[in-house]
Amino acid sequence: MSTVREVTYEVLRKLGMTVIFGNPGSTELPFLRDMPADFKYILGLHERTAAGMALGYSLAKAQPVFVNLHSIASAGNGLSAIVDAYHNQTPLVITTGQQDRRHLFAEPFLSSRAVDVVRPYVKWAYESMRAEDVPAAIARGYYLAAQPPAGPVFLSIPMDDWTHECPPVEVRKVEQTVLPNPLALDEVVRALDASRNPAIVVGSQLEQDHGWQEAVALAEHLNADVFQDPIPPRWTFPRTHRLFRGGLLPAQQPLADQLAAYDAVVVLGAPIFLYYAYVPGNTVKPGTHLFQITNSSNHASAALAGTSIVGNTAAAARYLRARSAARPRSNSSPQPGPPPTPEPEYPITPAYLFSVLNRVMPRDAVICEECPSAKGDLDRYLLLDEPRSFYSVPNGILGFGLPAAVGLQMGNPQRRVVCPVGDGSFQYSVQALWSAVQSNAEVIFIVLRNSDYSALKGFCDFTQVGRNVSGMDIPGIDAVKIAQGYGMTAREVDRPEEIELAFREAFSSRGPRLISVNVAKGGQKCMGMDQSVNPPNYR
Ligand SMILES: Cc1ncc(C[n+]2csc(CCOP(=O)(O)OP(=O)(O)O)c2C)c(N)n1
């Protein structure tokens, strides 16, 4: 009879999970030994990086990805990537080793309570009762991870399990799409037909549900203005489309003000709403018909207002377009003109950097962003119209950007991934540079070097905390030398007249690259908001 190890590799193969992201330790060696030749192991030098690359790879491939970390040692280090996967609704099957069952009771070195540690941020955390359940648990974890809302699952596997005898495990087809209730959607149709001025809010679930085209078609059918959800982990509407009105602000009253002109608002695939600063107000203006269509029962139950309908967002958009009346083009909200062309100032401004990048990058580039105080400029100047073009830190945990960019590039070799990253954010998972070099993942990393935590300084001003706060400056870090230390080609840009050539050179060459740009300090706005929104005062 086969062993647990042999059956597991067979199950992984049948499930299409032949790329394994990990960082090994003694408790994983009985599994990792003699890996079959059709498997590929991608080593992350830190578990945040290993699981973070898996996350990016899963985003690129739109399928579950297998991760193997080291006992509690690396479940802890990898936890922030697990939390990212949870908030990003990304299906990861994460495994860690556990000490040998035969002396687990004695709490030996490296014994692991990882199952309890990760539980709030995974869909399932499990250590099987019997060794021979391990392959079946991996298959079950796969089906569950992929089920909307997708997310990570976690299995802890004692190191002596791998050599046990094990019967074969059938891999099954588990259909994942859940259609929304048509009777509930009819209520949305009625509200749209009665509306004078509807708006659509698009969220990242539209991409999970392959609903990009459906959202565009619905918006055009209704001639409705479209907003991106606040602090979006993905962009899910063409940026230059005539109906696109930009992003919503992440605070109650300012967001309600943005939507005040609309009498019906349909949120497709986003929470209602993701806030950052506490500026109390209505969710939307009283009297506005608010609907949420979401693949997440959690988002539906947590929404602060409106009617929520659970189900596939692409199917819902299709249904609404088929049943609602087409609307003539309304002139209530003219398309905003292009942003002003920034001047080439010294030091270089993030606005100038992104306006040049937009000119130089291919139209199918993929942006993986983590540059907190420059987010607004990036949002304004990078005009991408392709699906699956933009990814960002889903719940504010820095360290997402670098490894996600590497994973996205590995899963998307035909499109160039660009990772604009703050010099502070760069440090949280910097080892991803090494993996990029080793795998020849051709990411262009653009470090915005302002030598401080500008976003936090901006928040100090925004909330009147004042500037007398420790730990806000990070002088003396040379990202070029760090990258070179990992074997990556890297250069610095200081003058505005150098930047275009540096970008062009990067895009025309092969292999990963890092460009460290000395930029002006940022933080004038807090996620697009200034004092006019009446922010909270924490002084
Ligand atoms: C893991 C983690 N630690 C700390 C923070 C708090 N934080 C939010 S923004 C920020 C500054 C990031 O600096 P940088 O990447 O240089 O961007 P800048 O603010 O200068 O634009 C910090 C430390 C966080 N969000 N996540």
PDB file of N, CA, C and O in Angstrom, residues 86-131:
ATOM      1  N   TYR A  86      -6.811  36.089   4.055  1.00  0.00           N
ATOM      2  CA  TYR A  86      -8.180  36.105   4.593  1.00  0.00           C
ATOM      3  C   TYR A  86      -8.933  37.340   4.076  1.00  0.00           C
ATOM      4  O   TYR A  86     -10.031  37.240   3.535  1.00  0.00           O
ATOM      5  N   HIS A  87      -8.316  38.506   4.238  1.00  0.00           N
ATOM      6  CA  HIS A  87      -9.015  39.734   3.823  1.00  0.00           C
ATOM      7  C   HIS A  87      -9.106  39.857   2.306  1.00  0.00           C
ATOM      8  O   HIS A  87     -10.009  40.509   1.783  1.00  0.00           O
ATOM      9  N   ASN A  88      -8.153  39.256   1.621  1.00  0.00           N
ATOM     10  CA  ASN A  88      -8.137  39.325   0.155  1.00  0.00           C
ATOM     11  C   ASN A  88      -8.982  38.230  -0.477  1.00  0.00           C
ATOM     12  O   ASN A  88      -9.032  38.112  -1.695  1.00  0.00           O
ATOM     13  N   GLN A  89      -9.574  37.378   0.355  1.00  0.00           N
ATOM     14  CA  GLN A  89     -10.368  36.251  -0.141  1.00  0.00           C
ATOM     15  C   GLN A  89      -9.554  35.415  -1.139  1.00  0.00           C
ATOM     16  O   GLN A  89     -10.005  35.114  -2.243  1.00  0.00           O
ATOM     17  N   THR A  90      -8.356  35.054  -0.723  1.00  0.00           N
ATOM     18  CA  THR A  90      -7.441  34.319  -1.598  1.00  0.00           C
ATOM     19  C   THR A  90      -7.288  32.885  -1.099  1.00  0.00           C
ATOM     20  O   THR A  90      -6.929  32.666   0.064  1.00  0.00           O
ATOM     21  N   PRO A  91      -7.528  31.892  -1.971  1.00  0.00           N
ATOM     22  CA  PRO A  91      -7.499  30.502  -1.516  1.00  0.00           C
ATOM     23  C   PRO A  91      -6.076  29.947  -1.392  1.00  0.00           C
ATOM     24  O   PRO A  91      -5.413  29.717  -2.390  1.00  0.00           O
ATOM     25  N   LEU A  92      -5.620  29.742  -0.172  1.00  0.00           N
ATOM     26  CA  LEU A  92      -4.332  29.106   0.077  1.00  0.00           C
ATOM     27  C   LEU A  92      -4.569  27.870   0.936  1.00  0.00           C
ATOM     28  O   LEU A  92      -5.379  27.914   1.879  1.00  0.00           O
ATOM     29  N   VAL A  93      -3.890  26.786   0.606  1.00  0.00           N
ATOM     30  CA  VAL A  93      -3.895  25.603   1.464  1.00  0.00           C
ATOM     31  C   VAL A  93      -2.544  25.598   2.180  1.00  0.00           C
ATOM     32  O   VAL A  93      -1.520  25.264   1.584  1.00  0.00           O
ATOM     33  N   ILE A  94      -2.571  26.009   3.440  1.00  0.00           N
ATOM     34  CA  ILE A  94      -1.318  26.205   4.175  1.00  0.00           C
ATOM     35  C   ILE A  94      -1.112  25.025   5.119  1.00  0.00           C
ATOM     36  O   ILE A  94      -2.002  24.682   5.915  1.00  0.00           O
ATOM     37  N   THR A  95       0.055  24.424   5.023  1.00  0.00           N
ATOM     38  CA  THR A  95       0.378  23.315   5.918  1.00  0.00           C
ATOM     39  C   THR A  95       1.617  23.684   6.732  1.00  0.00           C
ATOM     40  O   THR A  95       2.468  24.453   6.278  1.00  0.00           O
ATOM     41  N   THR A  96       1.678  23.129   7.934  1.00  0.00           N
ATOM     42  CA  THR A  96       2.920  23.236   8.714  1.00  0.00           C
ATOM     43  C   THR A  96       3.199  21.860   9.308  1.00  0.00           C
ATOM     44  O   THR A  96       2.288  21.053   9.512  1.00  0.00           O
ATOM     45  N   GLY A  97       4.468  21.622   9.618  1.00  0.00           N
ATOM     46  CA  GLY A  97       4.808  20.399  10.318  1.00  0.00           C
ATOM     47  C   GLY A  97       4.460  20.508  11.797  1.00  0.00           C
ATOM     48  O   GLY A  97       4.290  21.608  12.342  1.00  0.00           O
ATOM     49  N   GLN A  98       4.307  19.346  12.385  1.00  0.00           N
ATOM     50  CA  GLN A  98       4.096  19.254  13.838  1.00  0.00           C
ATOM     51  C   GLN A  98       5.109  18.224  14.348  1.00  0.00           C
ATOM     52  O   GLN A  98       5.579  17.365  13.564  1.00  0.00           O
ATOM     53  N   GLN A  99       5.448  18.290  15.592  1.00  0.00           N
ATOM     54  CA  GLN A  99       6.338  17.287  16.182  1.00  0.00           C
ATOM     55  C   GLN A  99       5.747  15.866  16.041  1.00  0.00           C
ATOM     56  O   GLN A  99       4.565  15.693  15.758  1.00  0.00           O
ATOM     57  N   ASP A 100       6.580  14.870  16.233  1.00  0.00           N
ATOM     58  CA  ASP A 100       6.178  13.459  16.154  1.00  0.00           C
ATOM     59  C   ASP A 100       5.064  13.191  17.181  1.00  0.00           C
ATOM     60  O   ASP A 100       5.211  13.494  18.374  1.00  0.00           O
ATOM     61  N   ARG A 101       3.951  12.588  16.705  1.00  0.00           N
ATOM     62  CA  ARG A 101       2.807  12.326  17.598  1.00  0.00           C
ATOM     63  C   ARG A 101       3.205  11.516  18.827  1.00  0.00           C
ATOM     64  O   ARG A 101       2.607  11.654  19.885  1.00  0.00           O
ATOM     65  N   ARG A 102       4.214  10.641  18.651  1.00  0.00           N
ATOM     66  CA  ARG A 102       4.506   9.668  19.697  1.00  0.00           C
ATOM     67  C   ARG A 102       5.072  10.303  20.961  1.00  0.00           C
ATOM     68  O   ARG A 102       5.075   9.684  22.009  1.00  0.00           O
ATOM     69  N   HIS A 103       5.552  11.540  20.871  1.00  0.00           N
ATOM     70  CA  HIS A 103       5.957  12.218  22.112  1.00  0.00           C
ATOM     71  C   HIS A 103       5.389  13.634  22.226  1.00  0.00           C
ATOM     72  O   HIS A 103       5.860  14.446  23.008  1.00  0.00           O
ATOM     73  N   LEU A 104       4.339  13.893  21.434  1.00  0.00           N
ATOM     74  CA  LEU A 104       3.735  15.229  21.462  1.00  0.00           C
ATOM     75  C   LEU A 104       3.235  15.599  22.853  1.00  0.00           C
ATOM     76  O   LEU A 104       3.313  16.753  23.287  1.00  0.00           O
ATOM     77  N   PHE A 105       2.747  14.590  23.562  1.00  0.00           N
ATOM     78  CA  PHE A 105       2.209  14.806  24.909  1.00  0.00           C
ATOM     79  C   PHE A 105       3.253  15.442  25.837  1.00  0.00           C
ATOM     80  O   PHE A 105       2.916  16.213  26.740  1.00  0.00           O
ATOM     81  N   ALA A 106       4.515  15.126  25.586  1.00  0.00           N
ATOM     82  CA  ALA A 106       5.594  15.647  26.442  1.00  0.00           C
ATOM     83  C   ALA A 106       6.041  17.059  26.041  1.00  0.00           C
ATOM     84  O   ALA A 106       6.988  17.593  26.597  1.00  0.00           O
ATOM     85  N   GLU A 107       5.322  17.679  25.103  1.00  0.00           N
ATOM     86  CA  GLU A 107       5.638  19.025  24.610  1.00  0.00           C
ATOM     87  C   GLU A 107       7.108  19.180  24.241  1.00  0.00           C
ATOM     88  O   GLU A 107       7.836  19.996  24.817  1.00  0.00           O
ATOM     89  N   PRO A 108       7.558  18.435  23.234  1.00  0.00           N
ATOM     90  CA  PRO A 108       8.961  18.532  22.832  1.00  0.00           C
ATOM     91  C   PRO A 108       9.269  19.854  22.120  1.00  0.00           C
ATOM     92  O   PRO A 108       8.353  20.611  21.770  1.00  0.00           O
ATOM     93  N   PHE A 109      10.545  20.098  21.915  1.00  0.00           N
ATOM     94  CA  PHE A 109      11.067  21.218  21.138  1.00  0.00           C
ATOM     95  C   PHE A 109      10.298  21.308  19.811  1.00  0.00           C
ATOM     96  O   PHE A 109      10.108  20.287  19.143  1.00  0.00           O
ATOM     97  N   LEU A 110       9.805  22.482  19.451  1.00  0.00           N
ATOM     98  CA  LEU A 110       9.057  22.718  18.204  1.00  0.00           C
ATOM     99  C   LEU A 110       7.628  22.162  18.204  1.00  0.00           C
ATOM    100  O   LEU A 110       6.976  22.142  17.154  1.00  0.00           O
ATOM    101  N   SER A 111       7.146  21.691  19.360  1.00  0.00           N
ATOM    102  CA  SER A 111       5.730  21.313  19.369  1.00  0.00           C
ATOM    103  C   SER A 111       4.920  22.584  19.090  1.00  0.00           C
ATOM    104  O   SER A 111       5.302  23.689  19.474  1.00  0.00           O
ATOM    105  N   SER A 112       3.791  22.393  18.391  1.00  0.00           N
ATOM    106  CA  SER A 112       3.130  23.547  17.763  1.00  0.00           C
ATOM    107  C   SER A 112       1.662  23.658  18.154  1.00  0.00           C
ATOM    108  O   SER A 112       0.911  22.684  18.055  1.00  0.00           O
ATOM    109  N   ARG A 113       1.257  24.849  18.571  1.00  0.00           N
ATOM    110  CA  ARG A 113      -0.173  25.130  18.756  1.00  0.00           C
ATOM    111  C   ARG A 113      -0.663  26.063  17.649  1.00  0.00           C
ATOM    112  O   ARG A 113      -1.534  26.910  17.858  1.00  0.00           O
ATOM    113  N   ALA A 114      -0.066  25.903  16.482  1.00  0.00           N
ATOM    114  CA  ALA A 114      -0.357  26.813  15.364  1.00  0.00           C
ATOM    115  C   ALA A 114      -1.837  26.807  14.990  1.00  0.00           C
ATOM    116  O   ALA A 114      -2.389  27.844  14.614  1.00  0.00           O
ATOM    117  N   VAL A 115      -2.486  25.655  15.111  1.00  0.00           N
ATOM    118  CA  VAL A 115      -3.906  25.569  14.755  1.00  0.00           C
ATOM    119  C   VAL A 115      -4.727  26.608  15.534  1.00  0.00           C
ATOM    120  O   VAL A 115      -5.621  27.264  14.984  1.00  0.00           O
ATOM    121  N   ASP A 116      -4.404  26.771  16.808  1.00  0.00           N
ATOM    122  CA  ASP A 116      -5.137  27.752  17.613  1.00  0.00           C
ATOM    123  C   ASP A 116      -4.727  29.183  17.281  1.00  0.00           C
ATOM    124  O   ASP A 116      -5.534  30.118  17.373  1.00  0.00           O
ATOM    125  N   VAL A 117      -3.467  29.356  16.906  1.00  0.00           N
ATOM    126  CA  VAL A 117      -2.960  30.706  16.628  1.00  0.00           C
ATOM    127  C   VAL A 117      -3.634  31.294  15.385  1.00  0.00           C
ATOM    128  O   VAL A 117      -4.012  32.458  15.360  1.00  0.00           O
ATOM    129  N   VAL A 118      -3.774  30.487  14.344  1.00  0.00           N
ATOM    130  CA  VAL A 118      -4.255  31.039  13.067  1.00  0.00           C
ATOM    131  C   VAL A 118      -5.775  31.038  12.943  1.00  0.00           C
ATOM    132  O   VAL A 118      -6.327  31.671  12.043  1.00  0.00           O
ATOM    133  N   ARG A 119      -6.460  30.358  13.863  1.00  0.00           N
ATOM    134  CA  ARG A 119      -7.886  30.056  13.667  1.00  0.00           C
ATOM    135  C   ARG A 119      -8.764  31.247  13.243  1.00  0.00           C
ATOM    136  O   ARG A 119      -9.587  31.104  12.329  1.00  0.00           O
ATOM    137  N   PRO A 120      -8.618  32.446  13.849  1.00  0.00           N
ATOM    138  CA  PRO A 120      -9.559  33.516  13.449  1.00  0.00           C
ATOM    139  C   PRO A 120      -9.406  33.972  12.004  1.00  0.00           C
ATOM    140  O   PRO A 120     -10.279  34.645  11.474  1.00  0.00           O
ATOM    141  N   TYR A 121      -8.305  33.633  11.377  1.00  0.00           N
ATOM    142  CA  TYR A 121      -8.043  34.153  10.036  1.00  0.00           C
ATOM    143  C   TYR A 121      -7.989  33.073   8.962  1.00  0.00           C
ATOM    144  O   TYR A 121      -7.445  33.295   7.889  1.00  0.00           O
ATOM    145  N   VAL A 122      -8.523  31.903   9.247  1.00  0.00           N
ATOM    146  CA  VAL A 122      -8.603  30.863   8.219  1.00  0.00           C
ATOM    147  C   VAL A 122     -10.013  30.280   8.229  1.00  0.00           C
ATOM    148  O   VAL A 122     -10.739  30.397   9.215  1.00  0.00           O
ATOM    149  N   LYS A 123     -10.380  29.628   7.125  1.00  0.00           N
ATOM    150  CA  LYS A 123     -11.714  29.043   7.036  1.00  0.00           C
ATOM    151  C   LYS A 123     -11.776  27.707   7.756  1.00  0.00           C
ATOM    152  O   LYS A 123     -12.857  27.229   8.104  1.00  0.00           O
ATOM    153  N   TRP A 124     -10.612  27.113   7.971  1.00  0.00           N
ATOM    154  CA  TRP A 124     -10.566  25.808   8.626  1.00  0.00           C
ATOM    155  C   TRP A 124      -9.158  25.627   9.165  1.00  0.00           C
ATOM    156  O   TRP A 124      -8.189  25.822   8.425  1.00  0.00           O
ATOM    157  N   ALA A 125      -9.048  25.283  10.445  1.00  0.00           N
ATOM    158  CA  ALA A 125      -7.727  25.011  11.039  1.00  0.00           C
ATOM    159  C   ALA A 125      -7.804  23.628  11.663  1.00  0.00           C
ATOM    160  O   ALA A 125      -8.656  23.370  12.531  1.00  0.00           O
ATOM    161  N   TYR A 126      -6.929  22.721  11.264  1.00  0.00           N
ATOM    162  CA  TYR A 126      -7.147  21.319  11.615  1.00  0.00           C
ATOM    163  C   TYR A 126      -5.831  20.562  11.737  1.00  0.00           C
ATOM    164  O   TYR A 126      -4.892  20.771  10.973  1.00  0.00           O
ATOM    165  N   GLU A 127      -5.797  19.683  12.743  1.00  0.00           N
ATOM    166  CA  GLU A 127      -4.720  18.689  12.819  1.00  0.00           C
ATOM    167  C   GLU A 127      -5.426  17.342  12.856  1.00  0.00           C
ATOM    168  O   GLU A 127      -6.214  17.079  13.780  1.00  0.00           O
ATOM    169  N   SER A 128      -5.190  16.491  11.877  1.00  0.00           N
ATOM    170  CA  SER A 128      -6.039  15.307  11.744  1.00  0.00           C
ATOM    171  C   SER A 128      -5.789  14.317  12.884  1.00  0.00           C
ATOM    172  O   SER A 128      -4.710  14.231  13.446  1.00  0.00           O
ATOM    173  N   MET A 129      -6.856  13.572  13.197  1.00  0.00           N
ATOM    174  CA  MET A 129      -6.791  12.584  14.280  1.00  0.00           C
ATOM    175  C   MET A 129      -5.949  11.392  13.862  1.00  0.00           C
ATOM    176  O   MET A 129      -5.302  10.770  14.671  1.00  0.00           O
ATOM    177  N   ARG A 130      -5.999  11.078  12.553  1.00  0.00           N
ATOM    178  CA  ARG A 130      -5.294   9.893  12.073  1.00  0.00           C
ATOM    179  C   ARG A 130      -4.372  10.318  10.929  1.00  0.00           C
ATOM    180  O   ARG A 130      -4.740  11.142  10.089  1.00  0.00           O
ATOM    181  N   ALA A 131      -3.219   9.674  10.886  1.00  0.00           N
ATOM    182  CA  ALA A 131      -2.254   9.993   9.834  1.00  0.00           C
ATOM    183  C   ALA A 131      -2.877   9.835   8.448  1.00  0.00           C
ATOM    184  O   ALA A 131      -2.699  10.682   7.560  1.00  0.00           O
TER     185      ALA A 131
END
